[in-house]
mmCIF file of C-alpha atoms and ligand atoms in Angstrom:
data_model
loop_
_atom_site.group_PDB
_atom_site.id
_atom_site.type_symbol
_atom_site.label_atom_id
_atom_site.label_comp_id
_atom_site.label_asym_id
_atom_site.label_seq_id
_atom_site.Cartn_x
_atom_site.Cartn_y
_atom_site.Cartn_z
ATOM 1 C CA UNK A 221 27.205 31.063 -76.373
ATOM 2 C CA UNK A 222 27.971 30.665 -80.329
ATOM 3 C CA UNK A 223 24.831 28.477 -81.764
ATOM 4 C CA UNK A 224 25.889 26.873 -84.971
ATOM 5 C CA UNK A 225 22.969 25.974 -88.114
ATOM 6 C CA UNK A 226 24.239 23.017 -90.096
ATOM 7 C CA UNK A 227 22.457 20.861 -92.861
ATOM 8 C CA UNK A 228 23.350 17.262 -92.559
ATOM 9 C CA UNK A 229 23.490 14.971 -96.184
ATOM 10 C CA UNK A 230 23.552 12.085 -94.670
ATOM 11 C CA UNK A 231 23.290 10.402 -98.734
ATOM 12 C CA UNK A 232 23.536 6.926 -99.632
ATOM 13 C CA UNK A 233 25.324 3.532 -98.733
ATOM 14 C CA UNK A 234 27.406 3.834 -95.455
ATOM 15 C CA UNK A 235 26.433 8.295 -95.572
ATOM 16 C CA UNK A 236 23.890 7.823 -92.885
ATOM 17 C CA UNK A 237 25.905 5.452 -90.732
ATOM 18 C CA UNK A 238 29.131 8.108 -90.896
ATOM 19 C CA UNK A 239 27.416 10.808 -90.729
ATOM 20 C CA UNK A 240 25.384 9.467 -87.144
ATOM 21 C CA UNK A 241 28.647 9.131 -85.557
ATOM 22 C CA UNK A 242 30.352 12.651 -87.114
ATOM 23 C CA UNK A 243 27.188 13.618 -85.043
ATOM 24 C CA UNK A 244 28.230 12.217 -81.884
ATOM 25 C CA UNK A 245 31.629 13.743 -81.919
ATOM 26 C CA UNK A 246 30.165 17.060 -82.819
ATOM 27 C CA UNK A 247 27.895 17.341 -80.061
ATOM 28 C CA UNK A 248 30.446 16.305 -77.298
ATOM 29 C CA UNK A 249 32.886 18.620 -78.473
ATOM 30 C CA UNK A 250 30.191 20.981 -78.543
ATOM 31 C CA UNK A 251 29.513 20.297 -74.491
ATOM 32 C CA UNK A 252 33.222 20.645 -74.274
ATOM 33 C CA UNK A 253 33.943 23.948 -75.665
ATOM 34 C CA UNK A 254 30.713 25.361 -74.925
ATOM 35 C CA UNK A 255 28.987 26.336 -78.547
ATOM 36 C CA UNK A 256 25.355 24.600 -79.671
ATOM 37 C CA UNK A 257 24.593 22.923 -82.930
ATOM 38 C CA UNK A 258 20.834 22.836 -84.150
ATOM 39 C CA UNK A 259 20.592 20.123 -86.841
ATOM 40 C CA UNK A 260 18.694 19.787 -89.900
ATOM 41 C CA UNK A 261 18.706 17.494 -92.706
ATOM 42 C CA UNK A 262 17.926 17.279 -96.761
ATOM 43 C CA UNK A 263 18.048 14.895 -99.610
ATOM 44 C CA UNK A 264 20.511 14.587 -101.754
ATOM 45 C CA UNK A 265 21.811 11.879 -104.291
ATOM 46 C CA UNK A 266 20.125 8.554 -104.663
ATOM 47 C CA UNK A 267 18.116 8.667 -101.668
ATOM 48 C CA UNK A 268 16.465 11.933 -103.350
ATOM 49 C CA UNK A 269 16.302 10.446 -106.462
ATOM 50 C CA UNK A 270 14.034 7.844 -104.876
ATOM 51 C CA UNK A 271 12.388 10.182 -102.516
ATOM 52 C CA UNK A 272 11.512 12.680 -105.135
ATOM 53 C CA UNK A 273 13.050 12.030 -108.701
ATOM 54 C CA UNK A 274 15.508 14.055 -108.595
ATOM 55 C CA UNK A 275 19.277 14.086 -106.980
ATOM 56 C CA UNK A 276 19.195 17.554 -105.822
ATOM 57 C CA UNK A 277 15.958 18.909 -105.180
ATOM 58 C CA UNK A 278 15.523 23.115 -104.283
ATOM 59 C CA UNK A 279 14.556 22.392 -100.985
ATOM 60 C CA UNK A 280 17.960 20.723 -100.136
ATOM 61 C CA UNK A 281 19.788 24.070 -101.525
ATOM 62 C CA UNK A 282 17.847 26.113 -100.123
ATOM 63 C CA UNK A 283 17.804 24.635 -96.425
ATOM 64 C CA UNK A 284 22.156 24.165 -97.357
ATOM 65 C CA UNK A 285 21.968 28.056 -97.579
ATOM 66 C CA UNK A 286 19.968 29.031 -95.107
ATOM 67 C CA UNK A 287 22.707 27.184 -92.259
ATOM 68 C CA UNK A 288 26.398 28.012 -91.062
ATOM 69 C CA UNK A 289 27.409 24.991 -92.870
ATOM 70 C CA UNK A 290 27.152 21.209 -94.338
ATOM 71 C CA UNK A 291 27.874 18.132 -93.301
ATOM 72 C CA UNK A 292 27.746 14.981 -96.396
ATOM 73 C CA UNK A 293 27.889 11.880 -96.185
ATOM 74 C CA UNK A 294 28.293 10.091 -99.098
ATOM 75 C CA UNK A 295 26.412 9.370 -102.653
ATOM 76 C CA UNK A 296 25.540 7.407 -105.276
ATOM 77 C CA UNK A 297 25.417 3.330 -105.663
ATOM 78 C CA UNK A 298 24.382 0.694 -108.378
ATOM 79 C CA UNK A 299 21.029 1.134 -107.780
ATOM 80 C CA UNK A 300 21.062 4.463 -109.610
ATOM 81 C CA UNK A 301 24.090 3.465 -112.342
ATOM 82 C CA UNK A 302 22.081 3.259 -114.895
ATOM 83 C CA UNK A 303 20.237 6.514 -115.081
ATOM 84 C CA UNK A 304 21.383 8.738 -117.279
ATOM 85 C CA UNK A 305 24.282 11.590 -116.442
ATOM 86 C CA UNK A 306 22.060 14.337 -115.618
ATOM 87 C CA UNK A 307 20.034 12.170 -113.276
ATOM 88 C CA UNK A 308 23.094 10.097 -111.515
ATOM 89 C CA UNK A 309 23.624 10.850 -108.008
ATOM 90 C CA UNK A 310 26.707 12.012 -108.805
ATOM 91 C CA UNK A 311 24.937 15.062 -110.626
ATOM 92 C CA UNK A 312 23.449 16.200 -106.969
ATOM 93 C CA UNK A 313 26.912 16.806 -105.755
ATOM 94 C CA UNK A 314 28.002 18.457 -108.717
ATOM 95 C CA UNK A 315 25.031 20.781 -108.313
ATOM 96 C CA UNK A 316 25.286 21.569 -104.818
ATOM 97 C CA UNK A 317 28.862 22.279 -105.639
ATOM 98 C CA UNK A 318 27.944 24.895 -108.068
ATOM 99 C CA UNK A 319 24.859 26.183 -106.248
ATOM 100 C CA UNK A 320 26.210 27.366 -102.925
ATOM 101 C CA UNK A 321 29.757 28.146 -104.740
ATOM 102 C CA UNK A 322 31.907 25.877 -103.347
ATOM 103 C CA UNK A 323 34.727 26.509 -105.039
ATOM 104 C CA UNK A 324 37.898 25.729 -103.432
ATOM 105 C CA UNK A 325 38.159 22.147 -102.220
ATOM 106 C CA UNK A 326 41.144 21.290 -99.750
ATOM 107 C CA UNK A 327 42.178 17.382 -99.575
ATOM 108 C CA UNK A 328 44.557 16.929 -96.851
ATOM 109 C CA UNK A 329 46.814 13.829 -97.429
ATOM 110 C CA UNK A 330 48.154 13.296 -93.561
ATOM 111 C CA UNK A 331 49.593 10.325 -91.820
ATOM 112 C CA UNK A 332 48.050 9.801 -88.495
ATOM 113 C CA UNK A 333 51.276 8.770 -85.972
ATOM 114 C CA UNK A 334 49.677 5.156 -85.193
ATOM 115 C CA UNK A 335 48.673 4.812 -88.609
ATOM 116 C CA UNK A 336 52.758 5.223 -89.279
ATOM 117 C CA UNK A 337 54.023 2.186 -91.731
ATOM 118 C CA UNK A 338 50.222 1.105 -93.235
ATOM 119 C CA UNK A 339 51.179 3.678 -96.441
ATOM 120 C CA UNK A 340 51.920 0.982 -99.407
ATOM 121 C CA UNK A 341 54.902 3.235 -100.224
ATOM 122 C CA UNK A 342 58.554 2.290 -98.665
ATOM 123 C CA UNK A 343 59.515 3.091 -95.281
ATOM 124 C CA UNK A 344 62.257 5.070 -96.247
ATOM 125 C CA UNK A 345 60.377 7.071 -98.791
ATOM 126 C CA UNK A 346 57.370 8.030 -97.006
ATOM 127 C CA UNK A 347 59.725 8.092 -93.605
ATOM 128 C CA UNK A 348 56.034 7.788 -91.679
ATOM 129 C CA UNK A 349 54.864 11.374 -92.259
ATOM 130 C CA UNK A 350 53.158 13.146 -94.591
ATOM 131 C CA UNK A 351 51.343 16.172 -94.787
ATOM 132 C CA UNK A 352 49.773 17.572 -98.103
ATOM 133 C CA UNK A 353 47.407 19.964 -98.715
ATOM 134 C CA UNK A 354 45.768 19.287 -102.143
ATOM 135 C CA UNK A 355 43.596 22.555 -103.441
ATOM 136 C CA UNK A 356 41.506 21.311 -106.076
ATOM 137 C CA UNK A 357 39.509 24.169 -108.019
ATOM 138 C CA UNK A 358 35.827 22.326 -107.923
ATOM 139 C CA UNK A 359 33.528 24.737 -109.992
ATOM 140 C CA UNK A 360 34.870 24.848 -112.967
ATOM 141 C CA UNK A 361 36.997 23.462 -115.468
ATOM 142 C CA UNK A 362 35.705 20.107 -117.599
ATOM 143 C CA UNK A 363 33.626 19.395 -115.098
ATOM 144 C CA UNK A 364 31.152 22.115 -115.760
ATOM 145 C CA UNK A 365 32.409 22.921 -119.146
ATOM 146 C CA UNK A 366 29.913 22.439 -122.105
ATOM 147 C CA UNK A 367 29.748 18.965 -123.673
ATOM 148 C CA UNK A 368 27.486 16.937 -126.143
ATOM 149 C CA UNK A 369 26.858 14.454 -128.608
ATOM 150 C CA UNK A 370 27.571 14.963 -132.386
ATOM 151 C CA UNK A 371 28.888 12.770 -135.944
ATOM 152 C CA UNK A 372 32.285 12.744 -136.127
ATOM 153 C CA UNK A 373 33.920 13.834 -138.868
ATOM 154 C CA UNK A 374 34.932 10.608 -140.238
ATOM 155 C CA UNK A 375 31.249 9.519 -139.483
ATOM 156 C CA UNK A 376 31.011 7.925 -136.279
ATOM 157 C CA UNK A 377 29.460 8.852 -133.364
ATOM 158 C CA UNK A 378 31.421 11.256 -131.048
ATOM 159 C CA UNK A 379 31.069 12.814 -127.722
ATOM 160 C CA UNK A 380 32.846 16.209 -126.562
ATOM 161 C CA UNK A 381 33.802 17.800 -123.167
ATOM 162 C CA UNK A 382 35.170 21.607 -122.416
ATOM 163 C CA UNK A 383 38.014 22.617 -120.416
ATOM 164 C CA UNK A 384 37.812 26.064 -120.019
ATOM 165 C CA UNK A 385 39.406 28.293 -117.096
ATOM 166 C CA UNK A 386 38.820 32.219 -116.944
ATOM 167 C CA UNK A 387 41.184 34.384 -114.808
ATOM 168 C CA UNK A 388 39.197 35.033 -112.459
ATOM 169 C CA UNK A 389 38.668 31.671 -111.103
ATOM 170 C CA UNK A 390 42.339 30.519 -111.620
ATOM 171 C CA UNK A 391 43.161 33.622 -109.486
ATOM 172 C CA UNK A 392 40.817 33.121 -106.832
ATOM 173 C CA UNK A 393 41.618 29.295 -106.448
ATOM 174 C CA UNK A 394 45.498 30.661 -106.261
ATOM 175 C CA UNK A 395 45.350 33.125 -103.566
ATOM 176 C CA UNK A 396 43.454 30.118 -101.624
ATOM 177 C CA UNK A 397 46.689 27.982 -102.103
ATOM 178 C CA UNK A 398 49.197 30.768 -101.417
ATOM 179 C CA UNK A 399 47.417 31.740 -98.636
ATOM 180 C CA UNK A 400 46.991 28.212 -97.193
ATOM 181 C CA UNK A 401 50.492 27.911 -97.906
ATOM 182 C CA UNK A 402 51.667 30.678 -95.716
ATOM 183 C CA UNK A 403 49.865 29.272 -92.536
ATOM 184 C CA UNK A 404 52.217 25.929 -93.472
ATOM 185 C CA UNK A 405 55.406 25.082 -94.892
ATOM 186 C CA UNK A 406 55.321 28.273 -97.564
ATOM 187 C CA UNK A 407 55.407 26.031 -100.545
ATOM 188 C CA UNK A 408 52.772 25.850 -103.790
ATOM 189 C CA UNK A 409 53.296 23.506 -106.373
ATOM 190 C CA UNK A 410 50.915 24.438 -109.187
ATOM 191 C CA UNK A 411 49.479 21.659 -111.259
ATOM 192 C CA UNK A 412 49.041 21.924 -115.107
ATOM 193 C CA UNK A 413 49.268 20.307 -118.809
ATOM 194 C CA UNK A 414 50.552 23.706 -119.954
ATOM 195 C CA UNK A 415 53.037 21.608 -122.370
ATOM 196 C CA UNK A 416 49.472 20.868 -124.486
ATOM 197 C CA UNK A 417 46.490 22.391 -123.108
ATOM 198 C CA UNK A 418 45.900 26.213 -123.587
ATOM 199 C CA UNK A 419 43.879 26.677 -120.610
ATOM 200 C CA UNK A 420 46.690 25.244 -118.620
ATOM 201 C CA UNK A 421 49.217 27.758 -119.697
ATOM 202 C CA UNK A 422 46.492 30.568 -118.638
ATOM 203 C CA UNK A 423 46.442 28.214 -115.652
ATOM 204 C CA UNK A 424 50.138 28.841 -115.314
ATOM 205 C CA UNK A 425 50.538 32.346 -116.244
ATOM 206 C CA UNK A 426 47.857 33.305 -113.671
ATOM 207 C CA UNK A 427 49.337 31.189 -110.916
ATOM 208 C CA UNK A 428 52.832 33.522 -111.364
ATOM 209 C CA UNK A 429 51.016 36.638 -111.418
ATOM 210 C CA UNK A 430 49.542 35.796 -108.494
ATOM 211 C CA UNK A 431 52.594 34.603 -106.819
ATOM 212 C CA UNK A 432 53.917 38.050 -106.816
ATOM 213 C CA UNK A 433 51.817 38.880 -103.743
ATOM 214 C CA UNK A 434 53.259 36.491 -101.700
ATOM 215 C CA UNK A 435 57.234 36.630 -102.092
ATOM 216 C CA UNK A 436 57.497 34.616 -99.010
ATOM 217 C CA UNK A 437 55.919 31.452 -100.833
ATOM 218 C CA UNK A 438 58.044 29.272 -103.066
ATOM 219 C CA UNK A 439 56.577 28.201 -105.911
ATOM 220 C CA UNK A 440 56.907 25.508 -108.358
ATOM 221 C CA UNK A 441 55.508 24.313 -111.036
ATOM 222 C CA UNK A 442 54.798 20.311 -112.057
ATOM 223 C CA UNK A 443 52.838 18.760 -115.164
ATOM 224 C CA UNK A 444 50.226 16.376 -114.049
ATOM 225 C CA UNK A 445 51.688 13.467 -115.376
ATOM 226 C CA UNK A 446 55.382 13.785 -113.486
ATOM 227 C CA UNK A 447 53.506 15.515 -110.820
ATOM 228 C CA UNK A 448 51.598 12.214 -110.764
ATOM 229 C CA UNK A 449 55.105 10.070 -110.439
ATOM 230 C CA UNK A 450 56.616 12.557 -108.134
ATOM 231 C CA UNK A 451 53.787 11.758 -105.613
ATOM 232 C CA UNK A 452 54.988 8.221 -105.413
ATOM 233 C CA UNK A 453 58.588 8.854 -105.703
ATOM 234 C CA UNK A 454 59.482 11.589 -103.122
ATOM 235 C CA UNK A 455 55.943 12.295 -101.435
ATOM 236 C CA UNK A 456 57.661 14.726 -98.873
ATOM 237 C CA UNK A 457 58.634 17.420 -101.566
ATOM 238 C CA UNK A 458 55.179 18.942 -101.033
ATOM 239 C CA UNK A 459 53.472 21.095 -99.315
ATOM 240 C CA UNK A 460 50.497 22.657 -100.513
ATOM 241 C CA UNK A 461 49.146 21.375 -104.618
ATOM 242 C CA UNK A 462 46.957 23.362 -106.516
ATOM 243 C CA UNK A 463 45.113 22.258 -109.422
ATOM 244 C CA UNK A 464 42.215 22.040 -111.882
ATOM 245 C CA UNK A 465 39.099 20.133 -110.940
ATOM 246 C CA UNK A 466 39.793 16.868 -112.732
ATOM 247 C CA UNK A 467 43.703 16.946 -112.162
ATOM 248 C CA UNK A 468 42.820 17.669 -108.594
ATOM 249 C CA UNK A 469 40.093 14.505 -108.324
ATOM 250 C CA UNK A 470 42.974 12.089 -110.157
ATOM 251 C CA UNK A 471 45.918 13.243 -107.675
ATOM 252 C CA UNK A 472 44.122 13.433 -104.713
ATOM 253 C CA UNK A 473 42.916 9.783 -104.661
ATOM 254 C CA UNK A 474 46.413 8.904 -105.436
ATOM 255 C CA UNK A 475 47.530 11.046 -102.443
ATOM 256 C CA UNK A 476 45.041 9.415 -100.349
ATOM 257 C CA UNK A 477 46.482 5.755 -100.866
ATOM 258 C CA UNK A 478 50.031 7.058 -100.229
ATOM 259 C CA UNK A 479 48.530 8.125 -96.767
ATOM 260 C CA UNK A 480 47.863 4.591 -96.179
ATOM 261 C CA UNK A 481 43.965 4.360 -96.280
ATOM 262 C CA UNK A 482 41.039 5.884 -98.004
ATOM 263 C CA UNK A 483 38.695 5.434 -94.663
ATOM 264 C CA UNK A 484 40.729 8.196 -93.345
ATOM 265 C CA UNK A 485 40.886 11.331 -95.668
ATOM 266 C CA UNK A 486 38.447 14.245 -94.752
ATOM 267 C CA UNK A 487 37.843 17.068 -97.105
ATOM 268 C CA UNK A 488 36.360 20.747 -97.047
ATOM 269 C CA UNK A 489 34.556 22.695 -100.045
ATOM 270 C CA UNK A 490 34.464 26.433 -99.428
ATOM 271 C CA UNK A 491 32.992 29.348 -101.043
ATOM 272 C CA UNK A 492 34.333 32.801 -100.950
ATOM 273 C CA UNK A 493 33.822 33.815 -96.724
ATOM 274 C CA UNK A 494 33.363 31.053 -94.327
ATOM 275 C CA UNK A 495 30.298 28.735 -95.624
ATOM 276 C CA UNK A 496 31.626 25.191 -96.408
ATOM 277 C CA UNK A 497 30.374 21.763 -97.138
ATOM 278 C CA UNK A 498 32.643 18.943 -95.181
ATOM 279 C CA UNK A 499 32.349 15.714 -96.528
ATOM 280 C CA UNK A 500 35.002 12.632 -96.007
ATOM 281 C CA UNK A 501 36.531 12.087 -99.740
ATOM 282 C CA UNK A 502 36.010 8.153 -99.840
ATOM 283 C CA UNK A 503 32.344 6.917 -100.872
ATOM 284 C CA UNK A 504 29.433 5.286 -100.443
ATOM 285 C CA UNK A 505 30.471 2.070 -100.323
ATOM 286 C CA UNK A 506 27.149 -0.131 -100.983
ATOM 287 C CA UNK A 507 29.079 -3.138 -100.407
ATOM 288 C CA UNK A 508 29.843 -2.585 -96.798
ATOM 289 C CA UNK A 509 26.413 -0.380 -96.225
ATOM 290 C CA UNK A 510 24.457 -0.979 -92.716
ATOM 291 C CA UNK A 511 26.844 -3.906 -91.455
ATOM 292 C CA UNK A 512 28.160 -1.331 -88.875
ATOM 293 C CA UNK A 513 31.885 -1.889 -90.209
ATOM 294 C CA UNK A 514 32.230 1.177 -91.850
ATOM 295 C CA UNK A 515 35.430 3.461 -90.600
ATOM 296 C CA UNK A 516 33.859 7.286 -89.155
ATOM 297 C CA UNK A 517 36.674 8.885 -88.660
ATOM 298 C CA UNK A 518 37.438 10.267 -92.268
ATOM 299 C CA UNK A 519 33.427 12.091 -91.373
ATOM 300 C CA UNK A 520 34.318 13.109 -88.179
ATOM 301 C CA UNK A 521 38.350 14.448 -89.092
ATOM 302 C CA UNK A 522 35.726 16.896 -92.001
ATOM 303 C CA UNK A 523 33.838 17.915 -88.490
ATOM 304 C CA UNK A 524 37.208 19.083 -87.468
ATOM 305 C CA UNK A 525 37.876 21.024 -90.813
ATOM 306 C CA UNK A 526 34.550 22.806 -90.143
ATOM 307 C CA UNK A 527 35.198 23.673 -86.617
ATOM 308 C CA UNK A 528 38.426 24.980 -88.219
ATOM 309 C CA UNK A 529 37.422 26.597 -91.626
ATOM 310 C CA UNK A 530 33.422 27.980 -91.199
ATOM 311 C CA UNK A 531 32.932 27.898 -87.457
ATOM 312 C CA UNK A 532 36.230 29.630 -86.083
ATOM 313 C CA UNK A 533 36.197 27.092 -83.038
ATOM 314 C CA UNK A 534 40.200 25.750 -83.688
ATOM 315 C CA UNK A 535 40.734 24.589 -80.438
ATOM 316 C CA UNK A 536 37.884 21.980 -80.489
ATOM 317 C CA UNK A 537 38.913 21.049 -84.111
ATOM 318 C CA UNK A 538 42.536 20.023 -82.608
ATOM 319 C CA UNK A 539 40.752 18.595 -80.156
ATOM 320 C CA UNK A 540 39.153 16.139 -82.107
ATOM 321 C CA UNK A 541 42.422 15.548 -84.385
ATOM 322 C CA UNK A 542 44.231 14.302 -81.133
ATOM 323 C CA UNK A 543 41.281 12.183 -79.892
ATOM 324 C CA UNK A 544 41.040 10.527 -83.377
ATOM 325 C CA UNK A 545 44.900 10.581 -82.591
ATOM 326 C CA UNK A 546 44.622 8.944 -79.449
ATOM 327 C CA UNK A 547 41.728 6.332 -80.562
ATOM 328 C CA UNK A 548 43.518 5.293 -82.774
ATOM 329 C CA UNK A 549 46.440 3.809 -80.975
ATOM 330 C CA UNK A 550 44.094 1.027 -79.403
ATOM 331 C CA UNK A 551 40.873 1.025 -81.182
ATOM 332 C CA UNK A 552 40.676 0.541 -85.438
ATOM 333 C CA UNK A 553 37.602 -0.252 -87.693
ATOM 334 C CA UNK A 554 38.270 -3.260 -90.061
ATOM 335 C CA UNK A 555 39.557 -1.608 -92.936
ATOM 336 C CA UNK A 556 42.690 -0.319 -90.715
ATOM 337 C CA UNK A 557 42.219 -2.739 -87.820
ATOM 338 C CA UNK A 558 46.330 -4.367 -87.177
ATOM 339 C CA UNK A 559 47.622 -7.029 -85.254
ATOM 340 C CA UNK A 560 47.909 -5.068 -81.842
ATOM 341 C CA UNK A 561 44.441 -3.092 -81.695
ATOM 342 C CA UNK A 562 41.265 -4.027 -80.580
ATOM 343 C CA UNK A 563 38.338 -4.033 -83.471
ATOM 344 C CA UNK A 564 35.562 -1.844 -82.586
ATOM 345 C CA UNK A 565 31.897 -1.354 -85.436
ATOM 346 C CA UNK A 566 31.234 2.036 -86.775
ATOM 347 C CA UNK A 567 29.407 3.349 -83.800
ATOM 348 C CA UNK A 568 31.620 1.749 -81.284
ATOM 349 C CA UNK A 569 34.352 4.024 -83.034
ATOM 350 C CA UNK A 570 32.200 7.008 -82.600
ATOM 351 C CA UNK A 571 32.028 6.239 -78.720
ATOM 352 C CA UNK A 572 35.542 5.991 -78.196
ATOM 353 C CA UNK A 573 36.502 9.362 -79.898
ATOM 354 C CA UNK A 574 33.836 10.737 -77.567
ATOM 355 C CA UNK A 575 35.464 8.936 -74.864
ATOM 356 C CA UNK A 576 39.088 10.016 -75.919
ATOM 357 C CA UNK A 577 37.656 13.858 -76.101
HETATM 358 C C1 IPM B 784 35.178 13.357 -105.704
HETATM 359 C C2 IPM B 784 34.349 12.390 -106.496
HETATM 360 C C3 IPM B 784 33.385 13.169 -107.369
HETATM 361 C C4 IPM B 784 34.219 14.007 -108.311
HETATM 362 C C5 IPM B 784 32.385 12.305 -108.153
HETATM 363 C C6 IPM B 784 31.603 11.390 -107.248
HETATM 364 C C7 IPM B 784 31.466 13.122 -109.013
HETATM 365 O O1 IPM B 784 35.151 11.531 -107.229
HETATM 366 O O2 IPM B 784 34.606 14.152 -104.925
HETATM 367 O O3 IPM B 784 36.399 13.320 -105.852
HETATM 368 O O4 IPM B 784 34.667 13.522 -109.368
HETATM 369 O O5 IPM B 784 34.425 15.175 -107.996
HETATM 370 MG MG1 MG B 785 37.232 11.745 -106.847
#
């Protein structure tokens, strides 16, 4: 019987909460496909901050490498908004990003069948179903670029960030899209400012190189900004997006919305083989923290991605799809709760998903 290591993040705000009933699910698929989880768990963001100073401390990478995979919550809150950037949260899950090499991020933007007509976009746009795959490259790019203070030259104080791509990573992120794209519809529309931005047009250069290895795939290419419009206008056009880190964290919020709610959207970050960190893409949300209203499911649809992506167990991950599938038809947290289902608190949520497995 396959045992399975994973670190748990549970993080800040409504992290722990999720995280407990992502838990849940796990363990009674677990029963149900016959596999074993151990569990262990490490500080990161503000509750490390407070805990020890610091967002990420070693301990938390090291214990992050030392299982099959992770499982976050979510970070950050006003109680840490003023520190400054190195010490934010925010900074922990940009290091553990970069530490275990996490650098391929896939966002799926889906449409749950019950969930049908909650998108804010028209009915006969959206047509009720969607299903985009958003590759977002997440270790490199701006957000790990060089940056600083200096005197502008007209005497003022200025601040400077670096977007910088090399081959290799634009190729690697690539054959992760192409190759996603061939288990799907066999389409890759490639994200870039390569009308202004030099790394973009080696973004876009490399992307068509690599295309040649997969003849099969169509592939197409969109600047952010109309690739931005075109998400609203005709969301169905897509397939599978890839993109730089900070094109990929603007679109893929905006794909989220057009799937009707941000409560829903799971998310994996792999490195190269099978290790990768699962975390729902919504966030902490201190406002709502420890009433027992927030909406699981976006945690436990990322347990499904690992079952699917590190742990090679797909039948249980489908298995949880269809009983978040199924719960869903009579049960909703109040953030998607409607007119004809029953409203259930964060752990009651967790239960029936069990139940529906
Ligand atoms: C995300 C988040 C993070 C990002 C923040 C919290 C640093 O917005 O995962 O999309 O910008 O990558
Ligand atoms: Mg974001």
């Amino acid at each position: 019987m396959s045992n399975y290591k994973i670190t748990l993040l549970k993080g800040d705000g409504i992290g722990p909460e999720i995280v407990d009933e992502a838990v849940k699910v796990l363990n009674k698929t677990a029963e149900k496909f016959n596999f074993t989880v151990e569990y262990d768990e490490a500080l990161m963001g503000g509750c490390a901050i407070d805990a020890t100073g610091m967002p990420l401390p070693q301990e938390t990478i090291d214990k992050c490498k030392a299982s099959d995979s992770v499982l976050l919550g979510a970070v950050g809150g006003p109680k840490w908004d003023n520190l400054p950037g190195s010490q934010r949260p925010e900074a922990g899950l940009l290091g553990i990003r970069g530490a275990l090499g996490l650098f391929a991020n896939l966002r799926p933007s889906v449409i749950f069948e019950p969930l049908q007509g909650d998108s804010p976009i028209k009915d006969e746009i959206i047509g009720g179903k969607l299903d985009i795959m958003i590759v977002r490259e997440l270790t490199g790019g701006i957000y790990f670029g060089k940056r600083g203070r200096c005197d502008h030259e007209n005497g003022t104080p200025a601040a400077w960030d670096t977007e910088m791509y090399s081959e290799l990573e634009v190729e690697r992120i690539a054959r992760v899209a192409f190759d996603m794209a061939m288990k799907r519809n066999k389409k890759v529309t490639s994200v870039d400012k390569a009308n202004v931005l030099e790394s973009s047009r080696l973004w876009r250069e490399t992307v068509i190189r690599v295309s040649k290895d997969y003849p099969e795939v169509e592939l197409n290419h969109l600047y952010v900004d109309n690739c931005a419009m075109q998400l609203v206008r005709n969301p169905r056009q897509f397939d599978v997006i890839v993109t730089s880190n900070i094109f990929g964290d603007i679109l893929s919020d905006e794909a989220s919305m057009i799937a009707g709610s941000i409560g829903m959207l799971a998310s994996a970050s792999l490195a190269e083989g099978s290790f990768g960190l699962y975390e729902p893409i919504h966030g902490s949300a201190p406002d709502i923290a420890g009433q027992g209203i927030a909406n699981p499911l976006a945690t436990i649809l990322s347990v499904a991605m690992m079952l699917r992506y590190s742990l090679n167990q797909p039948e249980a991950a489908d298995a949880i799809e269809n009983a978040v599938n199924e719960t869903l038809k009579t049960y909703r947290t109040p953030d998607i709760l409607s007119a004809d289902t029953k409203k259930v608190s964060c752990s009651e949520m967790g239960d029936m998903v069990c139940a529906a497995l």
